[in-house]
């Protein structure tokens, strides 16, 4: 009986040690062992292929998750206008859409270190279009996706600028003749390799900004972990390799 009692005491003590060890484990994400990434589904950044998520930012964030102690990356699909609101509501740990720093956003969320140069914008038309340069879009209709960079379309002297919810909708509108030209991201355009010969670029512009990820304000511990992973990935060439994979 005494031996049985001693054995039971040892089991209880061992369980207590395991529990204490578990309590001491570092957790900086909302869910233990999981890294929640809020993102709109948009090529080439984060989209589904054969039912699985993939893309440039998905690959980057997946690598960040691995370097943060082997976390599992889980995508929470969110529309661009709701990204900051849902981040504040603790629906995910980080905004995974390509973001640039603006004064307004700086008042709302925290930012990681820059991980990539912001994407160039392109003005495109269909291959058979008579439009050969951007000046000739005057008096036509230009389609733009609902993302901040493509407000560039509004600067054109067009009769109308139409906003669409995403890139696919813009391309569909261009194909259907609803718009005469479109303003898109270079990364997205280059990722549509099957569309070679269907569209023609009539102007390209550089964006003098860098891309960052967004984290809830005040969550400095998580921000430090992400930044450490990004610094390592920039130094060892991982991000450069992933960028080439998705843009070449």
PDB file of C-alpha atoms in Angstrom:
ATOM      1  CA  UNK A   1       0.000   0.000   0.000  1.00  0.00           C
ATOM      2  CA  UNK A   2       2.838   2.354   0.920  1.00  0.00           C
ATOM      3  CA  UNK A   3       4.526   1.681  -2.441  1.00  0.00           C
ATOM      4  CA  UNK A   4       1.253   2.383  -4.261  1.00  0.00           C
ATOM      5  CA  UNK A   5       0.821   5.667  -2.371  1.00  0.00           C
ATOM      6  CA  UNK A   6       4.380   6.732  -3.184  1.00  0.00           C
ATOM      7  CA  UNK A   7       3.827   5.861  -6.860  1.00  0.00           C
ATOM      8  CA  UNK A   8       0.640   7.933  -6.941  1.00  0.00           C
ATOM      9  CA  UNK A   9       2.425  10.885  -5.312  1.00  0.00           C
ATOM     10  CA  UNK A  10       5.208  10.677  -7.903  1.00  0.00           C
ATOM     11  CA  UNK A  11       2.658  10.637 -10.746  1.00  0.00           C
ATOM     12  CA  UNK A  12       0.904  13.710  -9.325  1.00  0.00           C
ATOM     13  CA  UNK A  13       4.209  15.545  -8.872  1.00  0.00           C
ATOM     14  CA  UNK A  14       5.297  14.688 -12.408  1.00  0.00           C
ATOM     15  CA  UNK A  15       1.996  15.978 -13.791  1.00  0.00           C
ATOM     16  CA  UNK A  16       2.485  19.177 -11.814  1.00  0.00           C
ATOM     17  CA  UNK A  17       5.958  19.667 -13.282  1.00  0.00           C
ATOM     18  CA  UNK A  18       4.606  19.173 -16.822  1.00  0.00           C
ATOM     19  CA  UNK A  19       1.778  21.644 -16.161  1.00  0.00           C
ATOM     20  CA  UNK A  20       4.204  24.235 -14.796  1.00  0.00           C
ATOM     21  CA  UNK A  21       6.480  23.729 -17.772  1.00  0.00           C
ATOM     22  CA  UNK A  22       3.488  24.282 -20.073  1.00  0.00           C
ATOM     23  CA  UNK A  23       2.597  27.493 -18.256  1.00  0.00           C
ATOM     24  CA  UNK A  24       6.116  28.748 -18.796  1.00  0.00           C
ATOM     25  CA  UNK A  25       6.028  28.260 -22.570  1.00  0.00           C
ATOM     26  CA  UNK A  26       6.225  31.493 -24.535  1.00  0.00           C
ATOM     27  CA  UNK A  27       3.051  32.337 -26.404  1.00  0.00           C
ATOM     28  CA  UNK A  28       2.809  35.535 -28.428  1.00  0.00           C
ATOM     29  CA  UNK A  29      -0.005  34.544 -30.801  1.00  0.00           C
ATOM     30  CA  UNK A  30      -3.746  34.500 -30.140  1.00  0.00           C
ATOM     31  CA  UNK A  31      -3.916  30.710 -30.415  1.00  0.00           C
ATOM     32  CA  UNK A  32      -1.183  28.475 -29.080  1.00  0.00           C
ATOM     33  CA  UNK A  33       0.847  26.839 -31.834  1.00  0.00           C
ATOM     34  CA  UNK A  34      -0.974  28.781 -34.573  1.00  0.00           C
ATOM     35  CA  UNK A  35      -0.067  31.950 -36.466  1.00  0.00           C
ATOM     36  CA  UNK A  36      -3.253  33.595 -37.768  1.00  0.00           C
ATOM     37  CA  UNK A  37      -2.771  35.653 -40.927  1.00  0.00           C
ATOM     38  CA  UNK A  38      -5.554  37.977 -42.092  1.00  0.00           C
ATOM     39  CA  UNK A  39      -5.525  38.420 -45.855  1.00  0.00           C
ATOM     40  CA  UNK A  40      -7.728  39.050 -48.825  1.00  0.00           C
ATOM     41  CA  UNK A  41      -7.433  36.351 -51.469  1.00  0.00           C
ATOM     42  CA  UNK A  42      -5.514  38.052 -54.269  1.00  0.00           C
ATOM     43  CA  UNK A  43      -2.845  36.906 -56.713  1.00  0.00           C
ATOM     44  CA  UNK A  44       0.079  36.568 -56.407  1.00  0.00           C
ATOM     45  CA  UNK A  45       0.119  37.386 -52.700  1.00  0.00           C
ATOM     46  CA  UNK A  46      -2.310  34.910 -51.163  1.00  0.00           C
ATOM     47  CA  UNK A  47      -4.785  32.784 -53.097  1.00  0.00           C
ATOM     48  CA  UNK A  48      -6.140  29.247 -53.354  1.00  0.00           C
ATOM     49  CA  UNK A  49      -4.799  26.746 -55.837  1.00  0.00           C
ATOM     50  CA  UNK A  50      -6.272  23.243 -55.887  1.00  0.00           C
ATOM     51  CA  UNK A  51      -7.985  24.051 -52.594  1.00  0.00           C
ATOM     52  CA  UNK A  52      -4.762  25.037 -50.803  1.00  0.00           C
ATOM     53  CA  UNK A  53      -3.414  28.498 -50.034  1.00  0.00           C
ATOM     54  CA  UNK A  54      -0.287  29.630 -51.818  1.00  0.00           C
ATOM     55  CA  UNK A  55       1.316  32.874 -53.015  1.00  0.00           C
ATOM     56  CA  UNK A  56       4.234  35.179 -52.335  1.00  0.00           C
ATOM     57  CA  UNK A  57       3.070  36.628 -49.016  1.00  0.00           C
ATOM     58  CA  UNK A  58       1.655  33.271 -47.969  1.00  0.00           C
ATOM     59  CA  UNK A  59       5.073  31.669 -48.451  1.00  0.00           C
ATOM     60  CA  UNK A  60       6.782  34.507 -46.562  1.00  0.00           C
ATOM     61  CA  UNK A  61       4.337  34.310 -43.653  1.00  0.00           C
ATOM     62  CA  UNK A  62       4.546  30.520 -43.591  1.00  0.00           C
ATOM     63  CA  UNK A  63       8.320  30.816 -43.198  1.00  0.00           C
ATOM     64  CA  UNK A  64       7.853  33.424 -40.448  1.00  0.00           C
ATOM     65  CA  UNK A  65       5.552  30.990 -38.621  1.00  0.00           C
ATOM     66  CA  UNK A  66       8.137  28.206 -38.854  1.00  0.00           C
ATOM     67  CA  UNK A  67      10.880  30.455 -37.483  1.00  0.00           C
ATOM     68  CA  UNK A  68       8.649  31.494 -34.584  1.00  0.00           C
ATOM     69  CA  UNK A  69       8.967  28.068 -33.001  1.00  0.00           C
ATOM     70  CA  UNK A  70       7.368  25.915 -35.672  1.00  0.00           C
ATOM     71  CA  UNK A  71       3.915  27.528 -35.637  1.00  0.00           C
ATOM     72  CA  UNK A  72       1.197  26.498 -38.089  1.00  0.00           C
ATOM     73  CA  UNK A  73       0.093  29.248 -40.472  1.00  0.00           C
ATOM     74  CA  UNK A  74      -3.680  29.632 -40.791  1.00  0.00           C
ATOM     75  CA  UNK A  75      -5.257  32.134 -43.208  1.00  0.00           C
ATOM     76  CA  UNK A  76      -8.302  34.126 -42.152  1.00  0.00           C
ATOM     77  CA  UNK A  77      -9.877  35.540 -45.306  1.00  0.00           C
ATOM     78  CA  UNK A  78     -10.732  39.219 -44.879  1.00  0.00           C
ATOM     79  CA  UNK A  79     -11.668  41.959 -47.331  1.00  0.00           C
ATOM     80  CA  UNK A  80      -9.214  44.865 -47.557  1.00  0.00           C
ATOM     81  CA  UNK A  81     -11.570  47.462 -45.991  1.00  0.00           C
ATOM     82  CA  UNK A  82     -11.973  45.231 -42.891  1.00  0.00           C
ATOM     83  CA  UNK A  83      -8.312  44.325 -42.342  1.00  0.00           C
ATOM     84  CA  UNK A  84      -7.540  46.829 -39.567  1.00  0.00           C
ATOM     85  CA  UNK A  85     -10.968  46.500 -37.913  1.00  0.00           C
ATOM     86  CA  UNK A  86     -10.681  42.715 -37.732  1.00  0.00           C
ATOM     87  CA  UNK A  87      -7.084  42.931 -36.489  1.00  0.00           C
ATOM     88  CA  UNK A  88      -8.275  45.127 -33.607  1.00  0.00           C
ATOM     89  CA  UNK A  89     -11.030  42.600 -32.915  1.00  0.00           C
ATOM     90  CA  UNK A  90      -8.391  39.857 -32.432  1.00  0.00           C
ATOM     91  CA  UNK A  91      -9.523  37.807 -35.414  1.00  0.00           C
ATOM     92  CA  UNK A  92      -5.888  37.219 -36.386  1.00  0.00           C
ATOM     93  CA  UNK A  93      -2.345  37.993 -35.321  1.00  0.00           C
ATOM     94  CA  UNK A  94      -1.081  39.855 -38.364  1.00  0.00           C
ATOM     95  CA  UNK A  95      -2.267  41.483 -41.577  1.00  0.00           C
ATOM     96  CA  UNK A  96      -0.713  39.461 -44.386  1.00  0.00           C
ATOM     97  CA  UNK A  97      -1.766  41.682 -47.285  1.00  0.00           C
ATOM     98  CA  UNK A  98       1.018  43.794 -48.813  1.00  0.00           C
ATOM     99  CA  UNK A  99       0.824  47.063 -46.871  1.00  0.00           C
ATOM    100  CA  UNK A 100       2.635  50.378 -47.102  1.00  0.00           C
ATOM    101  CA  UNK A 101       3.019  52.785 -44.182  1.00  0.00           C
ATOM    102  CA  UNK A 102       0.741  55.822 -44.182  1.00  0.00           C
ATOM    103  CA  UNK A 103       0.182  58.402 -41.411  1.00  0.00           C
ATOM    104  CA  UNK A 104      -3.417  57.237 -40.988  1.00  0.00           C
ATOM    105  CA  UNK A 105      -2.442  53.573 -40.646  1.00  0.00           C
ATOM    106  CA  UNK A 106       0.392  54.466 -38.259  1.00  0.00           C
ATOM    107  CA  UNK A 107      -2.213  55.811 -35.830  1.00  0.00           C
ATOM    108  CA  UNK A 108      -4.148  52.555 -35.993  1.00  0.00           C
ATOM    109  CA  UNK A 109      -1.676  49.646 -36.129  1.00  0.00           C
ATOM    110  CA  UNK A 110       1.968  48.707 -35.661  1.00  0.00           C
ATOM    111  CA  UNK A 111       4.251  47.818 -38.562  1.00  0.00           C
ATOM    112  CA  UNK A 112       6.995  45.290 -39.084  1.00  0.00           C
ATOM    113  CA  UNK A 113      10.312  46.159 -40.677  1.00  0.00           C
ATOM    114  CA  UNK A 114      10.087  46.478 -44.491  1.00  0.00           C
ATOM    115  CA  UNK A 115      10.475  43.147 -46.267  1.00  0.00           C
ATOM    116  CA  UNK A 116      10.164  44.147 -49.924  1.00  0.00           C
ATOM    117  CA  UNK A 117       9.910  47.107 -52.272  1.00  0.00           C
ATOM    118  CA  UNK A 118       6.322  48.078 -53.099  1.00  0.00           C
ATOM    119  CA  UNK A 119       4.964  46.798 -56.372  1.00  0.00           C
ATOM    120  CA  UNK A 120       5.016  48.835 -59.570  1.00  0.00           C
ATOM    121  CA  UNK A 121       1.699  49.734 -61.158  1.00  0.00           C
ATOM    122  CA  UNK A 122       0.874  49.043 -64.787  1.00  0.00           C
ATOM    123  CA  UNK A 123      -1.693  50.460 -67.159  1.00  0.00           C
ATOM    124  CA  UNK A 124      -2.847  47.645 -69.428  1.00  0.00           C
ATOM    125  CA  UNK A 125      -5.186  47.228 -72.393  1.00  0.00           C
ATOM    126  CA  UNK A 126      -6.251  44.220 -74.426  1.00  0.00           C
ATOM    127  CA  UNK A 127      -3.914  43.219 -77.230  1.00  0.00           C
ATOM    128  CA  UNK A 128      -6.356  44.408 -79.906  1.00  0.00           C
ATOM    129  CA  UNK A 129      -6.972  47.815 -78.317  1.00  0.00           C
ATOM    130  CA  UNK A 130      -6.215  50.920 -80.414  1.00  0.00           C
ATOM    131  CA  UNK A 131      -4.835  52.612 -77.265  1.00  0.00           C
ATOM    132  CA  UNK A 132      -1.025  52.729 -77.388  1.00  0.00           C
ATOM    133  CA  UNK A 133      -0.153  55.229 -74.639  1.00  0.00           C
ATOM    134  CA  UNK A 134      -1.734  56.466 -71.425  1.00  0.00           C
ATOM    135  CA  UNK A 135      -2.574  59.888 -72.877  1.00  0.00           C
ATOM    136  CA  UNK A 136      -5.001  58.137 -75.197  1.00  0.00           C
ATOM    137  CA  UNK A 137      -7.131  56.924 -72.280  1.00  0.00           C
ATOM    138  CA  UNK A 138      -8.709  60.384 -72.120  1.00  0.00           C
ATOM    139  CA  UNK A 139     -12.421  60.020 -72.747  1.00  0.00           C
ATOM    140  CA  UNK A 140     -12.410  56.275 -72.035  1.00  0.00           C
ATOM    141  CA  UNK A 141     -13.211  54.118 -69.005  1.00  0.00           C
ATOM    142  CA  UNK A 142     -10.464  52.762 -66.737  1.00  0.00           C
ATOM    143  CA  UNK A 143     -10.985  49.915 -64.279  1.00  0.00           C
ATOM    144  CA  UNK A 144      -9.124  49.719 -60.966  1.00  0.00           C
ATOM    145  CA  UNK A 145      -9.165  47.078 -58.196  1.00  0.00           C
ATOM    146  CA  UNK A 146     -10.251  48.141 -54.726  1.00  0.00           C
ATOM    147  CA  UNK A 147      -6.713  48.599 -53.420  1.00  0.00           C
ATOM    148  CA  UNK A 148      -4.983  51.831 -52.467  1.00  0.00           C
ATOM    149  CA  UNK A 149      -2.151  51.711 -55.000  1.00  0.00           C
ATOM    150  CA  UNK A 150      -4.541  51.694 -57.909  1.00  0.00           C
ATOM    151  CA  UNK A 151      -6.026  55.048 -56.983  1.00  0.00           C
ATOM    152  CA  UNK A 152      -3.380  55.939 -59.574  1.00  0.00           C
ATOM    153  CA  UNK A 153      -6.125  55.297 -62.103  1.00  0.00           C
ATOM    154  CA  UNK A 154      -8.042  58.263 -60.767  1.00  0.00           C
ATOM    155  CA  UNK A 155      -5.207  60.558 -61.843  1.00  0.00           C
ATOM    156  CA  UNK A 156      -5.861  59.813 -65.504  1.00  0.00           C
ATOM    157  CA  UNK A 157      -7.907  62.199 -67.564  1.00  0.00           C
ATOM    158  CA  UNK A 158     -10.621  59.666 -68.204  1.00  0.00           C
ATOM    159  CA  UNK A 159     -14.356  60.066 -68.554  1.00  0.00           C
ATOM    160  CA  UNK A 160     -14.857  57.504 -65.825  1.00  0.00           C
ATOM    161  CA  UNK A 161     -12.860  55.432 -63.343  1.00  0.00           C
ATOM    162  CA  UNK A 162     -14.644  52.274 -62.201  1.00  0.00           C
ATOM    163  CA  UNK A 163     -13.711  50.417 -59.034  1.00  0.00           C
ATOM    164  CA  UNK A 164     -13.895  46.628 -58.846  1.00  0.00           C
ATOM    165  CA  UNK A 165     -13.623  44.372 -55.774  1.00  0.00           C
ATOM    166  CA  UNK A 166     -10.495  42.503 -56.890  1.00  0.00           C
ATOM    167  CA  UNK A 167      -8.040  41.869 -59.725  1.00  0.00           C
ATOM    168  CA  UNK A 168     -10.057  39.068 -61.318  1.00  0.00           C
ATOM    169  CA  UNK A 169     -13.066  41.364 -61.625  1.00  0.00           C
ATOM    170  CA  UNK A 170     -10.927  44.026 -63.317  1.00  0.00           C
ATOM    171  CA  UNK A 171      -9.551  41.563 -65.858  1.00  0.00           C
ATOM    172  CA  UNK A 172     -13.043  40.217 -66.517  1.00  0.00           C
ATOM    173  CA  UNK A 173     -14.299  43.765 -67.114  1.00  0.00           C
ATOM    174  CA  UNK A 174     -11.422  44.410 -69.508  1.00  0.00           C
ATOM    175  CA  UNK A 175     -12.119  41.154 -71.363  1.00  0.00           C
ATOM    176  CA  UNK A 176     -15.824  41.968 -71.600  1.00  0.00           C
ATOM    177  CA  UNK A 177     -15.210  45.467 -72.934  1.00  0.00           C
ATOM    178  CA  UNK A 178     -16.745  47.149 -69.871  1.00  0.00           C
ATOM    179  CA  UNK A 179     -13.540  49.182 -69.493  1.00  0.00           C
ATOM    180  CA  UNK A 180     -10.997  50.309 -72.056  1.00  0.00           C
ATOM    181  CA  UNK A 181      -7.933  50.043 -69.813  1.00  0.00           C
ATOM    182  CA  UNK A 182      -7.013  48.937 -66.297  1.00  0.00           C
ATOM    183  CA  UNK A 183      -4.495  49.788 -63.602  1.00  0.00           C
ATOM    184  CA  UNK A 184      -3.006  46.708 -61.933  1.00  0.00           C
ATOM    185  CA  UNK A 185      -0.056  45.556 -59.862  1.00  0.00           C
ATOM    186  CA  UNK A 186       3.001  44.332 -61.737  1.00  0.00           C
ATOM    187  CA  UNK A 187       3.287  41.255 -59.494  1.00  0.00           C
ATOM    188  CA  UNK A 188      -0.291  40.270 -60.244  1.00  0.00           C
ATOM    189  CA  UNK A 189       0.128  40.870 -63.969  1.00  0.00           C
ATOM    190  CA  UNK A 190       3.357  38.846 -64.099  1.00  0.00           C
ATOM    191  CA  UNK A 191       1.765  35.957 -62.195  1.00  0.00           C
ATOM    192  CA  UNK A 192      -0.834  35.492 -64.943  1.00  0.00           C
ATOM    193  CA  UNK A 193       1.565  33.719 -67.289  1.00  0.00           C
ATOM    194  CA  UNK A 194      -1.325  32.044 -69.107  1.00  0.00           C
ATOM    195  CA  UNK A 195      -2.472  35.500 -70.220  1.00  0.00           C
ATOM    196  CA  UNK A 196       0.649  36.256 -72.265  1.00  0.00           C
ATOM    197  CA  UNK A 197      -0.343  37.840 -75.552  1.00  0.00           C
ATOM    198  CA  UNK A 198      -3.838  38.741 -74.312  1.00  0.00           C
ATOM    199  CA  UNK A 199      -2.930  42.098 -72.719  1.00  0.00           C
ATOM    200  CA  UNK A 200      -0.485  44.865 -73.488  1.00  0.00           C
ATOM    201  CA  UNK A 201       1.252  47.241 -71.043  1.00  0.00           C
ATOM    202  CA  UNK A 202       1.080  50.887 -72.128  1.00  0.00           C
ATOM    203  CA  UNK A 203       2.671  52.450 -69.051  1.00  0.00           C
ATOM    204  CA  UNK A 204       4.542  51.382 -65.923  1.00  0.00           C
ATOM    205  CA  UNK A 205       5.218  53.446 -62.834  1.00  0.00           C
ATOM    206  CA  UNK A 206       7.407  52.853 -59.799  1.00  0.00           C
ATOM    207  CA  UNK A 207       6.150  53.211 -56.249  1.00  0.00           C
ATOM    208  CA  UNK A 208       8.737  54.688 -53.905  1.00  0.00           C
ATOM    209  CA  UNK A 209       7.527  52.792 -50.848  1.00  0.00           C
ATOM    210  CA  UNK A 210       8.337  49.578 -49.019  1.00  0.00           C
ATOM    211  CA  UNK A 211       6.026  46.754 -48.037  1.00  0.00           C
ATOM    212  CA  UNK A 212       5.376  45.876 -44.389  1.00  0.00           C
ATOM    213  CA  UNK A 213       3.046  43.653 -42.372  1.00  0.00           C
ATOM    214  CA  UNK A 214       0.578  45.043 -39.829  1.00  0.00           C
ATOM    215  CA  UNK A 215       0.308  43.989 -36.175  1.00  0.00           C
ATOM    216  CA  UNK A 216      -2.105  45.175 -33.488  1.00  0.00           C
ATOM    217  CA  UNK A 217      -0.831  48.249 -31.659  1.00  0.00           C
ATOM    218  CA  UNK A 218       0.775  47.449 -28.317  1.00  0.00           C
ATOM    219  CA  UNK A 219       1.632  43.839 -29.197  1.00  0.00           C
ATOM    220  CA  UNK A 220       5.355  44.531 -29.077  1.00  0.00           C
ATOM    221  CA  UNK A 221       6.365  40.986 -28.145  1.00  0.00           C
ATOM    222  CA  UNK A 222       4.731  39.544 -31.255  1.00  0.00           C
ATOM    223  CA  UNK A 223       6.160  42.347 -33.387  1.00  0.00           C
ATOM    224  CA  UNK A 224       9.667  41.590 -32.113  1.00  0.00           C
ATOM    225  CA  UNK A 225       9.272  37.894 -32.952  1.00  0.00           C
ATOM    226  CA  UNK A 226       8.078  38.630 -36.491  1.00  0.00           C
ATOM    227  CA  UNK A 227      10.822  41.199 -37.062  1.00  0.00           C
ATOM    228  CA  UNK A 228      13.488  38.754 -35.920  1.00  0.00           C
ATOM    229  CA  UNK A 229      12.225  36.185 -38.431  1.00  0.00           C
ATOM    230  CA  UNK A 230      12.091  38.794 -41.206  1.00  0.00           C
ATOM    231  CA  UNK A 231      15.623  40.001 -40.458  1.00  0.00           C
ATOM    232  CA  UNK A 232      16.915  36.420 -40.724  1.00  0.00           C
ATOM    233  CA  UNK A 233      15.026  35.881 -43.989  1.00  0.00           C
ATOM    234  CA  UNK A 234      16.380  39.093 -45.492  1.00  0.00           C
ATOM    235  CA  UNK A 235      19.933  38.198 -44.469  1.00  0.00           C
ATOM    236  CA  UNK A 236      19.881  34.582 -45.690  1.00  0.00           C
ATOM    237  CA  UNK A 237      18.191  35.417 -49.006  1.00  0.00           C
ATOM    238  CA  UNK A 238      14.911  33.593 -48.330  1.00  0.00           C
ATOM    239  CA  UNK A 239      12.709  36.552 -49.251  1.00  0.00           C
ATOM    240  CA  UNK A 240      14.710  37.295 -52.390  1.00  0.00           C
ATOM    241  CA  UNK A 241      14.329  33.661 -53.440  1.00  0.00           C
ATOM    242  CA  UNK A 242      10.569  33.713 -52.837  1.00  0.00           C
ATOM    243  CA  UNK A 243      10.154  36.988 -54.729  1.00  0.00           C
ATOM    244  CA  UNK A 244      11.945  35.528 -57.754  1.00  0.00           C
ATOM    245  CA  UNK A 245       9.795  32.404 -57.527  1.00  0.00           C
ATOM    246  CA  UNK A 246       6.605  34.429 -57.860  1.00  0.00           C
ATOM    247  CA  UNK A 247       7.663  37.219 -60.217  1.00  0.00           C
ATOM    248  CA  UNK A 248      10.044  35.629 -62.722  1.00  0.00           C
TER     249      UNK A 248
END
